[in-house]
PDB file of C-alpha atoms in Angstrom:
ATOM      1  CA  MET H  13     -14.518  -1.262  -7.735  1.00  0.00           C
ATOM      2  CA  ILE H  14     -16.970   0.428 -10.117  1.00  0.00           C
ATOM      3  CA  SER H  15     -19.939  -1.333  -8.508  1.00  0.00           C
ATOM      4  CA  ARG H  16     -18.885  -0.049  -5.068  1.00  0.00           C
ATOM      5  CA  ILE H  17     -18.695   3.518  -6.404  1.00  0.00           C
ATOM      6  CA  VAL H  18     -22.142   3.216  -8.005  1.00  0.00           C
ATOM      7  CA  THR H  19     -23.609   1.835  -4.777  1.00  0.00           C
ATOM      8  CA  LYS H  20     -22.073   4.670  -2.768  1.00  0.00           C
ATOM      9  CA  LEU H  21     -23.460   7.250  -5.186  1.00  0.00           C
ATOM     10  CA  ARG H  22     -26.937   5.765  -4.872  1.00  0.00           C
ATOM     11  CA  GLN H  23     -26.743   5.751  -1.072  1.00  0.00           C
ATOM     12  CA  GLU H  24     -25.116   9.115  -0.418  1.00  0.00           C
ATOM     13  CA  GLY H  25     -25.327  11.132  -3.611  1.00  0.00           C
ATOM     14  CA  VAL H  26     -22.407  12.936  -5.218  1.00  0.00           C
ATOM     15  CA  GLY H  27     -21.806  15.372  -2.346  1.00  0.00           C
ATOM     16  CA  PRO H  28     -19.544  13.242  -0.115  1.00  0.00           C
ATOM     17  CA  LEU H  29     -17.552  11.922  -3.068  1.00  0.00           C
ATOM     18  CA  ALA H  30     -17.111  15.426  -4.451  1.00  0.00           C
ATOM     19  CA  ASN H  31     -15.912  16.663  -1.055  1.00  0.00           C
ATOM     20  CA  ALA H  32     -13.460  13.779  -0.778  1.00  0.00           C
ATOM     21  CA  ALA H  33     -12.126  14.449  -4.265  1.00  0.00           C
ATOM     22  CA  ARG H  34     -11.770  18.153  -3.528  1.00  0.00           C
ATOM     23  CA  ARG H  35      -9.854  17.411  -0.307  1.00  0.00           C
ATOM     24  CA  LYS H  36      -7.469  15.051  -2.093  1.00  0.00           C
ATOM     25  CA  LEU H  37      -6.862  17.705  -4.727  1.00  0.00           C
ATOM     26  CA  GLN H  38      -6.142  20.301  -2.022  1.00  0.00           C
ATOM     27  CA  ILE H  39      -3.695  17.979  -0.284  1.00  0.00           C
ATOM     28  CA  TRP H  40      -1.896  17.290  -3.569  1.00  0.00           C
ATOM     29  CA  TRP H  41      -1.818  20.960  -4.611  1.00  0.00           C
ATOM     30  CA  TYR H  42      -0.728  22.452  -1.290  1.00  0.00           C
ATOM     31  CA  SER H  43       1.678  19.764  -0.112  1.00  0.00           C
ATOM     32  CA  PRO H  44       5.301  20.933  -0.369  1.00  0.00           C
ATOM     33  CA  LYS H  45       7.923  18.513  -1.593  1.00  0.00           C
ATOM     34  CA  ILE H  46      10.066  17.364   1.323  1.00  0.00           C
ATOM     35  CA  GLU H  47      13.158  15.521   0.162  1.00  0.00           C
ATOM     36  CA  ILE H  48      13.860  12.203   1.895  1.00  0.00           C
ATOM     37  CA  SER H  49      17.594  11.514   2.145  1.00  0.00           C
ATOM     38  CA  PRO H  50      18.914   7.962   1.725  1.00  0.00           C
ATOM     39  CA  THR H  51      20.763   6.249   4.564  1.00  0.00           C
ATOM     40  CA  THR H  52      22.333   2.870   5.211  1.00  0.00           C
ATOM     41  CA  LEU H  53      21.146   2.914   8.809  1.00  0.00           C
ATOM     42  CA  THR H  54      18.247   0.776   9.992  1.00  0.00           C
ATOM     43  CA  LEU H  55      15.022   2.469  11.025  1.00  0.00           C
ATOM     44  CA  LYS H  56      12.704   1.065  13.684  1.00  0.00           C
ATOM     45  CA  ARG H  57       9.134   1.913  14.600  1.00  0.00           C
ATOM     46  CA  PHE H  58       8.063   2.191  18.234  1.00  0.00           C
ATOM     47  CA  GLY H  59       4.431   2.301  19.373  1.00  0.00           C
ATOM     48  CA  THR H  60       1.063   1.513  17.840  1.00  0.00           C
ATOM     49  CA  ARG H  61       0.040   2.049  14.239  1.00  0.00           C
ATOM     50  CA  TYR H  62      -1.643   5.320  15.222  1.00  0.00           C
ATOM     51  CA  GLY H  63       0.604   6.611  18.000  1.00  0.00           C
ATOM     52  CA  GLY H  64       3.949   5.195  16.895  1.00  0.00           C
ATOM     53  CA  TRP H  65       6.964   6.870  15.302  1.00  0.00           C
ATOM     54  CA  THR H  66       9.929   5.656  13.271  1.00  0.00           C
ATOM     55  CA  VAL H  67      13.410   6.495  14.587  1.00  0.00           C
ATOM     56  CA  PHE H  68      17.084   5.598  14.342  1.00  0.00           C
ATOM     57  CA  GLU H  69      17.879   3.153  17.147  1.00  0.00           C
ATOM     58  CA  THR H  70      21.332   4.544  17.940  1.00  0.00           C
ATOM     59  CA  PRO H  71      23.603   3.654  20.888  1.00  0.00           C
ATOM     60  CA  SER H  72      23.385   7.208  22.266  1.00  0.00           C
ATOM     61  CA  LEU H  73      19.578   7.037  22.295  1.00  0.00           C
ATOM     62  CA  ARG H  74      19.571   4.137  24.759  1.00  0.00           C
ATOM     63  CA  GLY H  75      19.140   5.321  28.318  1.00  0.00           C
ATOM     64  CA  SER H  76      18.896   8.973  27.267  1.00  0.00           C
ATOM     65  CA  LYS H  77      16.346  11.637  28.181  1.00  0.00           C
ATOM     66  CA  ILE H  78      13.900  12.559  25.442  1.00  0.00           C
ATOM     67  CA  VAL H  79      11.127  15.150  25.203  1.00  0.00           C
ATOM     68  CA  SER H  80       7.779  14.110  23.733  1.00  0.00           C
ATOM     69  CA  CYS H  81       5.328  16.955  23.090  1.00  0.00           C
ATOM     70  CA  GLY H  82       1.737  15.996  22.396  1.00  0.00           C
ATOM     71  CA  ALA H  83       0.297  12.918  24.078  1.00  0.00           C
ATOM     72  CA  GLY H  84      -3.423  12.653  23.510  1.00  0.00           C
ATOM     73  CA  GLU H  85      -4.698   9.272  24.636  1.00  0.00           C
ATOM     74  CA  ASP H  86      -2.007   7.143  23.011  1.00  0.00           C
ATOM     75  CA  ILE H  87       1.476   7.250  24.547  1.00  0.00           C
ATOM     76  CA  SER H  88       2.515   3.896  23.120  1.00  0.00           C
ATOM     77  CA  PHE H  89       5.593   5.543  21.586  1.00  0.00           C
ATOM     78  CA  ASP H  90       6.705   6.986  24.925  1.00  0.00           C
ATOM     79  CA  VAL H  91       6.087   3.720  26.772  1.00  0.00           C
ATOM     80  CA  SER H  92       7.984   1.758  24.112  1.00  0.00           C
ATOM     81  CA  MET H  93      10.959   4.119  24.279  1.00  0.00           C
ATOM     82  CA  ALA H  94      11.057   3.753  28.062  1.00  0.00           C
ATOM     83  CA  SER H  95      10.496  -0.003  28.070  1.00  0.00           C
ATOM     84  CA  GLU H  96      12.659  -1.098  25.137  1.00  0.00           C
ATOM     85  CA  LEU H  97      15.450   1.489  25.139  1.00  0.00           C
ATOM     86  CA  GLY H  98      15.488   2.560  28.768  1.00  0.00           C
ATOM     87  CA  CYS H  99      14.812   6.194  27.905  1.00  0.00           C
ATOM     88  CA  SER H 100      13.527   8.714  30.410  1.00  0.00           C
ATOM     89  CA  VAL H 101      10.606  10.456  28.743  1.00  0.00           C
ATOM     90  CA  VAL H 102       9.342  13.959  29.503  1.00  0.00           C
ATOM     91  CA  VAL H 103       5.775  14.074  28.168  1.00  0.00           C
ATOM     92  CA  VAL H 104       4.447  17.589  27.537  1.00  0.00           C
ATOM     93  CA  ASP H 105       0.699  18.133  27.175  1.00  0.00           C
ATOM     94  CA  PRO H 106      -1.816  20.261  29.135  1.00  0.00           C
ATOM     95  CA  THR H 107      -4.942  18.900  27.422  1.00  0.00           C
ATOM     96  CA  PRO H 108      -7.294  17.669  30.190  1.00  0.00           C
ATOM     97  CA  ARG H 109      -7.991  14.239  28.712  1.00  0.00           C
ATOM     98  CA  ALA H 110      -4.299  13.768  27.901  1.00  0.00           C
ATOM     99  CA  VAL H 111      -3.336  14.731  31.462  1.00  0.00           C
ATOM    100  CA  GLU H 112      -5.825  12.234  32.832  1.00  0.00           C
ATOM    101  CA  HIS H 113      -4.542   9.488  30.539  1.00  0.00           C
ATOM    102  CA  VAL H 114      -0.825  10.023  31.133  1.00  0.00           C
ATOM    103  CA  THR H 115      -1.321  10.421  34.891  1.00  0.00           C
ATOM    104  CA  SER H 116      -3.204   7.120  34.978  1.00  0.00           C
ATOM    105  CA  VAL H 117      -0.344   5.373  33.160  1.00  0.00           C
ATOM    106  CA  ILE H 118       2.290   6.896  35.468  1.00  0.00           C
ATOM    107  CA  GLN H 119       0.326   5.799  38.525  1.00  0.00           C
ATOM    108  CA  ARG H 120       0.064   2.283  37.134  1.00  0.00           C
ATOM    109  CA  VAL H 121       3.834   1.996  36.577  1.00  0.00           C
ATOM    110  CA  SER H 122       4.360   1.215  40.249  1.00  0.00           C
ATOM    111  CA  GLN H 123       2.123  -1.860  39.895  1.00  0.00           C
ATOM    112  CA  ASP H 124       4.819  -3.449  37.728  1.00  0.00           C
ATOM    113  CA  ARG H 125       2.564  -5.631  35.620  1.00  0.00           C
ATOM    114  CA  PRO H 126       2.060  -6.184  31.870  1.00  0.00           C
ATOM    115  CA  GLY H 127      -0.898  -4.759  29.995  1.00  0.00           C
ATOM    116  CA  ASP H 128      -3.884  -7.050  30.257  1.00  0.00           C
ATOM    117  CA  GLU H 129      -6.225  -5.447  27.736  1.00  0.00           C
ATOM    118  CA  PRO H 130      -6.229  -5.566  23.920  1.00  0.00           C
ATOM    119  CA  SER H 131      -4.978  -2.538  22.012  1.00  0.00           C
ATOM    120  CA  GLY H 132      -7.454   0.343  21.862  1.00  0.00           C
ATOM    121  CA  HIS H 133      -9.129   1.969  18.908  1.00  0.00           C
ATOM    122  CA  ARG H 134      -7.423   4.490  16.639  1.00  0.00           C
ATOM    123  CA  GLY H 135      -5.852   7.195  18.777  1.00  0.00           C
ATOM    124  CA  THR H 136      -7.236   5.929  22.084  1.00  0.00           C
ATOM    125  CA  GLN H 137      -5.609   3.556  24.546  1.00  0.00           C
ATOM    126  CA  SER H 138      -6.497   2.705  28.127  1.00  0.00           C
ATOM    127  CA  ASP H 139      -3.779   2.402  30.736  1.00  0.00           C
ATOM    128  CA  GLY H 140      -4.358  -1.360  30.608  1.00  0.00           C
ATOM    129  CA  ASN H 141      -3.218  -1.471  26.968  1.00  0.00           C
ATOM    130  CA  TYR H 142       0.408  -0.800  27.897  1.00  0.00           C
ATOM    131  CA  ASP H 143       2.997  -3.321  29.031  1.00  0.00           C
ATOM    132  CA  LEU H 144       4.669  -1.396  31.844  1.00  0.00           C
ATOM    133  CA  SER H 145       6.640  -4.278  33.338  1.00  0.00           C
ATOM    134  CA  ASN H 146       9.952  -2.792  32.162  1.00  0.00           C
ATOM    135  CA  VAL H 147       9.088   0.812  32.991  1.00  0.00           C
ATOM    136  CA  PHE H 148      10.213   2.161  36.348  1.00  0.00           C
ATOM    137  CA  PRO H 149       8.782   4.901  38.587  1.00  0.00           C
ATOM    138  CA  GLY H 150      10.031   8.299  37.494  1.00  0.00           C
ATOM    139  CA  GLN H 151      10.969   7.114  34.013  1.00  0.00           C
ATOM    140  CA  ILE H 152       7.955   8.869  32.482  1.00  0.00           C
ATOM    141  CA  VAL H 153       7.102  12.343  33.794  1.00  0.00           C
ATOM    142  CA  LEU H 154       4.368  14.724  32.731  1.00  0.00           C
ATOM    143  CA  VAL H 155       4.645  18.472  32.181  1.00  0.00           C
ATOM    144  CA  GLU H 156       1.105  19.883  32.234  1.00  0.00           C
ATOM    145  CA  LYS H 157       1.995  22.847  30.042  1.00  0.00           C
ATOM    146  CA  ALA H 158       2.013  23.645  26.348  1.00  0.00           C
ATOM    147  CA  ILE H 159       5.264  23.983  24.442  1.00  0.00           C
ATOM    148  CA  TRP H 160       5.439  27.296  22.626  1.00  0.00           C
ATOM    149  CA  SER H 161       7.877  29.938  21.401  1.00  0.00           C
ATOM    150  CA  LYS H 162       7.699  31.930  24.642  1.00  0.00           C
ATOM    151  CA  ARG H 163       6.587  31.625  28.240  1.00  0.00           C
ATOM    152  CA  GLU H 164       3.029  32.931  28.533  1.00  0.00           C
ATOM    153  CA  VAL H 165      -0.597  31.896  29.017  1.00  0.00           C
ATOM    154  CA  VAL H 166      -2.063  30.727  25.712  1.00  0.00           C
ATOM    155  CA  ARG H 167      -5.521  29.903  24.446  1.00  0.00           C
ATOM    156  CA  PHE H 168      -5.874  26.201  23.636  1.00  0.00           C
ATOM    157  CA  PHE H 169      -8.658  25.555  21.099  1.00  0.00           C
ATOM    158  CA  ALA H 170     -10.648  22.332  21.199  1.00  0.00           C
ATOM    159  CA  PRO H 171     -11.012  20.154  18.088  1.00  0.00           C
ATOM    160  CA  GLN H 172     -14.191  20.418  16.058  1.00  0.00           C
ATOM    161  CA  ASP H 173     -15.071  16.784  16.768  1.00  0.00           C
ATOM    162  CA  VAL H 174     -15.712  16.473  20.502  1.00  0.00           C
ATOM    163  CA  ARG H 175     -14.637  12.830  20.361  1.00  0.00           C
ATOM    164  CA  HIS H 176     -11.104  13.957  19.548  1.00  0.00           C
ATOM    165  CA  VAL H 177      -8.573  14.962  22.194  1.00  0.00           C
ATOM    166  CA  SER H 178      -5.878  17.278  20.910  1.00  0.00           C
ATOM    167  CA  HIS H 179      -6.237  21.054  21.358  1.00  0.00           C
ATOM    168  CA  SER H 180      -4.390  23.641  19.274  1.00  0.00           C
ATOM    169  CA  ILE H 181      -2.753  26.961  20.120  1.00  0.00           C
ATOM    170  CA  VAL H 182      -3.081  28.120  16.507  1.00  0.00           C
ATOM    171  CA  ASN H 183      -6.664  26.862  16.100  1.00  0.00           C
ATOM    172  CA  ILE H 184      -5.446  24.570  13.321  1.00  0.00           C
ATOM    173  CA  GLN H 185      -8.928  23.351  12.388  1.00  0.00           C
ATOM    174  CA  HIS H 186     -10.243  26.953  12.120  1.00  0.00           C
ATOM    175  CA  GLY H 187     -13.493  25.820  13.652  1.00  0.00           C
ATOM    176  CA  GLN H 188     -13.547  27.582  17.007  1.00  0.00           C
ATOM    177  CA  ARG H 189     -14.582  31.150  17.705  1.00  0.00           C
ATOM    178  CA  LEU H 190     -12.639  33.398  20.033  1.00  0.00           C
ATOM    179  CA  ASP H 191     -15.847  34.355  21.846  1.00  0.00           C
ATOM    180  CA  ARG H 192     -16.837  30.769  22.712  1.00  0.00           C
ATOM    181  CA  PRO H 193     -15.209  30.058  26.101  1.00  0.00           C
ATOM    182  CA  ASP H 194     -16.687  26.558  26.084  1.00  0.00           C
ATOM    183  CA  ARG H 195     -14.505  25.732  23.065  1.00  0.00           C
ATOM    184  CA  TYR H 196     -11.104  26.692  24.447  1.00  0.00           C
ATOM    185  CA  ILE H 197      -9.079  26.625  27.638  1.00  0.00           C
ATOM    186  CA  ASP H 198      -6.294  28.906  28.837  1.00  0.00           C
ATOM    187  CA  VAL H 199      -3.092  27.058  29.749  1.00  0.00           C
ATOM    188  CA  PRO H 200       0.474  27.988  30.719  1.00  0.00           C
ATOM    189  CA  ALA H 201       3.052  27.640  27.950  1.00  0.00           C
ATOM    190  CA  VAL H 202       6.831  27.241  28.145  1.00  0.00           C
ATOM    191  CA  THR H 203       9.674  26.958  25.665  1.00  0.00           C
ATOM    192  CA  LEU H 204      11.810  23.917  24.956  1.00  0.00           C
ATOM    193  CA  ARG H 205      14.699  25.608  26.754  1.00  0.00           C
ATOM    194  CA  ASP H 206      12.511  25.902  29.867  1.00  0.00           C
ATOM    195  CA  ILE H 207      11.693  22.196  29.675  1.00  0.00           C
ATOM    196  CA  LEU H 208      15.347  21.220  29.251  1.00  0.00           C
ATOM    197  CA  GLU H 209      16.457  23.352  32.191  1.00  0.00           C
ATOM    198  CA  ASP H 210      13.647  22.151  34.463  1.00  0.00           C
ATOM    199  CA  ASN H 211      14.466  18.507  33.722  1.00  0.00           C
ATOM    200  CA  ASP H 212      18.266  18.815  33.781  1.00  0.00           C
ATOM    201  CA  ILE H 213      18.726  17.861  30.129  1.00  0.00           C
ATOM    202  CA  GLY H 214      21.916  18.957  28.376  1.00  0.00           C
ATOM    203  CA  GLN H 215      22.317  17.399  24.931  1.00  0.00           C
ATOM    204  CA  LEU H 216      18.858  16.372  23.796  1.00  0.00           C
ATOM    205  CA  GLU H 217      18.856  13.084  21.907  1.00  0.00           C
ATOM    206  CA  MET H 218      15.308  13.266  20.608  1.00  0.00           C
ATOM    207  CA  LEU H 219      12.439  15.745  20.409  1.00  0.00           C
ATOM    208  CA  LYS H 220       8.953  14.786  19.275  1.00  0.00           C
ATOM    209  CA  LEU H 221       6.512  17.509  18.212  1.00  0.00           C
ATOM    210  CA  ASP H 222       2.906  16.473  17.643  1.00  0.00           C
ATOM    211  CA  ILE H 223       1.374  19.795  18.643  1.00  0.00           C
ATOM    212  CA  GLU H 224      -1.440  20.623  16.231  1.00  0.00           C
ATOM    213  CA  GLY H 225       0.119  23.374  14.151  1.00  0.00           C
ATOM    214  CA  ALA H 226       2.249  25.016  16.849  1.00  0.00           C
ATOM    215  CA  GLU H 227       5.298  23.174  15.493  1.00  0.00           C
ATOM    216  CA  ILE H 228       6.024  25.991  13.016  1.00  0.00           C
ATOM    217  CA  SER H 229       6.645  28.587  15.748  1.00  0.00           C
ATOM    218  CA  VAL H 230       8.283  26.100  18.114  1.00  0.00           C
ATOM    219  CA  LEU H 231      10.764  24.880  15.498  1.00  0.00           C
ATOM    220  CA  ARG H 232      11.769  28.441  14.710  1.00  0.00           C
ATOM    221  CA  ASP H 233      12.337  29.139  18.416  1.00  0.00           C
ATOM    222  CA  VAL H 234      14.337  25.922  18.861  1.00  0.00           C
ATOM    223  CA  ILE H 235      16.622  26.681  15.920  1.00  0.00           C
ATOM    224  CA  GLU H 236      17.085  30.352  16.809  1.00  0.00           C
ATOM    225  CA  LYS H 237      18.135  29.391  20.352  1.00  0.00           C
ATOM    226  CA  GLY H 238      20.725  26.937  19.060  1.00  0.00           C
ATOM    227  CA  ILE H 239      19.076  23.810  20.453  1.00  0.00           C
ATOM    228  CA  ARG H 240      19.917  20.811  18.277  1.00  0.00           C
ATOM    229  CA  PRO H 241      18.202  17.501  19.136  1.00  0.00           C
ATOM    230  CA  LYS H 242      20.021  14.680  17.373  1.00  0.00           C
ATOM    231  CA  GLN H 243      16.698  13.311  16.136  1.00  0.00           C
ATOM    232  CA  LEU H 244      13.590  15.359  15.551  1.00  0.00           C
ATOM    233  CA  LEU H 245      10.156  13.824  15.040  1.00  0.00           C
ATOM    234  CA  VAL H 246       7.616  16.308  13.758  1.00  0.00           C
ATOM    235  CA  GLU H 247       4.057  16.148  12.561  1.00  0.00           C
ATOM    236  CA  PHE H 248       3.339  18.962  10.124  1.00  0.00           C
ATOM    237  CA  ASP H 249      -0.363  19.296  10.868  1.00  0.00           C
ATOM    238  CA  GLY H 250      -0.818  21.784   8.042  1.00  0.00           C
ATOM    239  CA  LEU H 251      -0.655  18.828   5.655  1.00  0.00           C
ATOM    240  CA  LEU H 252      -3.925  17.625   7.199  1.00  0.00           C
ATOM    241  CA  PHE H 253      -5.557  21.051   6.715  1.00  0.00           C
ATOM    242  CA  PRO H 254      -3.954  22.156   3.436  1.00  0.00           C
ATOM    243  CA  SER H 255      -3.837  25.758   2.301  1.00  0.00           C
ATOM    244  CA  ARG H 256      -1.429  28.178   0.671  1.00  0.00           C
ATOM    245  CA  LYS H 257      -0.343  29.375   4.130  1.00  0.00           C
ATOM    246  CA  THR H 258       0.344  25.895   5.500  1.00  0.00           C
ATOM    247  CA  ARG H 259       2.415  25.053   2.414  1.00  0.00           C
ATOM    248  CA  THR H 260       4.491  28.205   2.928  1.00  0.00           C
ATOM    249  CA  ASP H 261       4.900  27.490   6.660  1.00  0.00           C
ATOM    250  CA  ILE H 262       6.048  23.904   6.117  1.00  0.00           C
ATOM    251  CA  LYS H 263       8.499  24.892   3.357  1.00  0.00           C
ATOM    252  CA  PHE H 264       9.912  27.509   5.715  1.00  0.00           C
ATOM    253  CA  SER H 265      10.314  25.003   8.570  1.00  0.00           C
ATOM    254  CA  ASP H 266      11.934  22.417   6.321  1.00  0.00           C
ATOM    255  CA  GLY H 267      14.302  25.093   5.039  1.00  0.00           C
ATOM    256  CA  ILE H 268      15.477  26.329   8.438  1.00  0.00           C
ATOM    257  CA  LEU H 269      16.000  22.751   9.617  1.00  0.00           C
ATOM    258  CA  ARG H 270      18.228  21.978   6.640  1.00  0.00           C
ATOM    259  CA  GLU H 271      20.160  25.210   7.166  1.00  0.00           C
ATOM    260  CA  ALA H 272      20.671  24.168  10.791  1.00  0.00           C
ATOM    261  CA  GLY H 273      22.246  20.856   9.771  1.00  0.00           C
ATOM    262  CA  TYR H 274      19.271  18.508   9.499  1.00  0.00           C
ATOM    263  CA  ASP H 275      18.067  16.240   6.728  1.00  0.00           C
ATOM    264  CA  CYS H 276      14.785  14.354   6.537  1.00  0.00           C
ATOM    265  CA  TYR H 277      15.182  10.573   6.475  1.00  0.00           C
ATOM    266  CA  HIS H 278      11.701   9.118   6.770  1.00  0.00           C
ATOM    267  CA  ARG H 279       8.048   9.951   6.278  1.00  0.00           C
ATOM    268  CA  ASP H 280       5.226   8.120   8.040  1.00  0.00           C
ATOM    269  CA  GLY H 281       1.889   8.525   6.299  1.00  0.00           C
ATOM    270  CA  GLN H 282       0.801  11.999   5.324  1.00  0.00           C
ATOM    271  CA  ALA H 283       2.294  14.278   7.959  1.00  0.00           C
ATOM    272  CA  ASN H 284       4.894  12.603  10.235  1.00  0.00           C
ATOM    273  CA  PHE H 285       8.591  13.154   9.487  1.00  0.00           C
ATOM    274  CA  LEU H 286      11.915  12.073  10.959  1.00  0.00           C
ATOM    275  CA  TYR H 287      14.729  14.615  10.771  1.00  0.00           C
ATOM    276  CA  ALA H 288      18.225  14.036  12.124  1.00  0.00           C
ATOM    277  CA  LEU H 289      21.477  15.966  12.223  1.00  0.00           C
ATOM    278  CA  ARG H 290      23.292  14.933   9.047  1.00  0.00           C
ATOM    279  CA  ALA H 291      26.680  15.027  10.822  1.00  0.00           C
ATOM    280  CA  GLU H 292      25.369  12.518  13.396  1.00  0.00           C
ATOM    281  CA  ILE H 293      23.984  10.284  10.657  1.00  0.00           C
ATOM    282  CA  ALA H 294      27.340  10.325   8.856  1.00  0.00           C
ATOM    283  CA  LYS H 295      29.089   9.425  12.115  1.00  0.00           C
ATOM    284  CA  TRP H 296      26.680   6.576  12.827  1.00  0.00           C
ATOM    285  CA  GLU H 297      27.015   5.270   9.263  1.00  0.00           C
ATOM    286  CA  ARG H 298      30.823   5.229   9.544  1.00  0.00           C
ATOM    287  CA  ALA H 299      30.580   3.367  12.833  1.00  0.00           C
ATOM    288  CA  VAL H 300      28.322   0.732  11.301  1.00  0.00           C
ATOM    289  CA  ASP H 301      30.534   0.394   8.221  1.00  0.00           C
ATOM    290  CA  GLY H 302      33.531  -0.190  10.506  1.00  0.00           C
ATOM    291  CA  LEU H 303      31.872  -3.287  11.933  1.00  0.00           C
ATOM    292  CA  PHE H 304      31.983  -5.081   8.577  1.00  0.00           C
TER     293      PHE H 304
END
């Protein structure tokens, strides 16, 4: 271990190591404590190591309609939910590369054949990586709009690294200037209520929000409008770009979710969280206990 550190110092100097140490300190200092509640229910992960999420595999989730916001170039979670649980998945993402990727997968569904390529690199899959043999036409649909707290045209800022895909309404990486039109696109935005009405969804079983910092405003809108998905998957992107403001925003979001009847039951890595309505969890736990 020590020899590797010495070698790295000789090769790169102290700058990179100092930056890494400073970033770790920022993450530790500005990360709010999010309590993880215990449960007797079994959790299951769907999707790849990068694009997957951990959920409660409940009877009501099977065959339901779910909304998945933020696709990028890895929709392994959405494909797994459709293939393994028979869910109908509404994918929401206006990012050009994401639209191209999801559209390619949807077009390939009609071919009814398993994936014939090895899994892609971190965050990037080709349409050949997915086993679509149990996914049916119309089971995955794409909404080429951004989810937001109101219906309007919004500015979608590109990531600093051009190799990356996901754009951000709130310019989460703080690297793009408002006067650089080559570094943003203007896209239509809608609310979750709009998406539910357009896709004939009543009780929403699951909502996934991987939306590059916009989750703070969207969660507030969802709660204020009385929409209560039974399971809520959220990436708090502020944990990846830590600051005093992001800590305050995440504490606020966690607080309003708990006031609305949610608890947090799982954390994946640094920023991905599973919330669920505590009344639903209690009901599911009683049902499981009654089997034994």
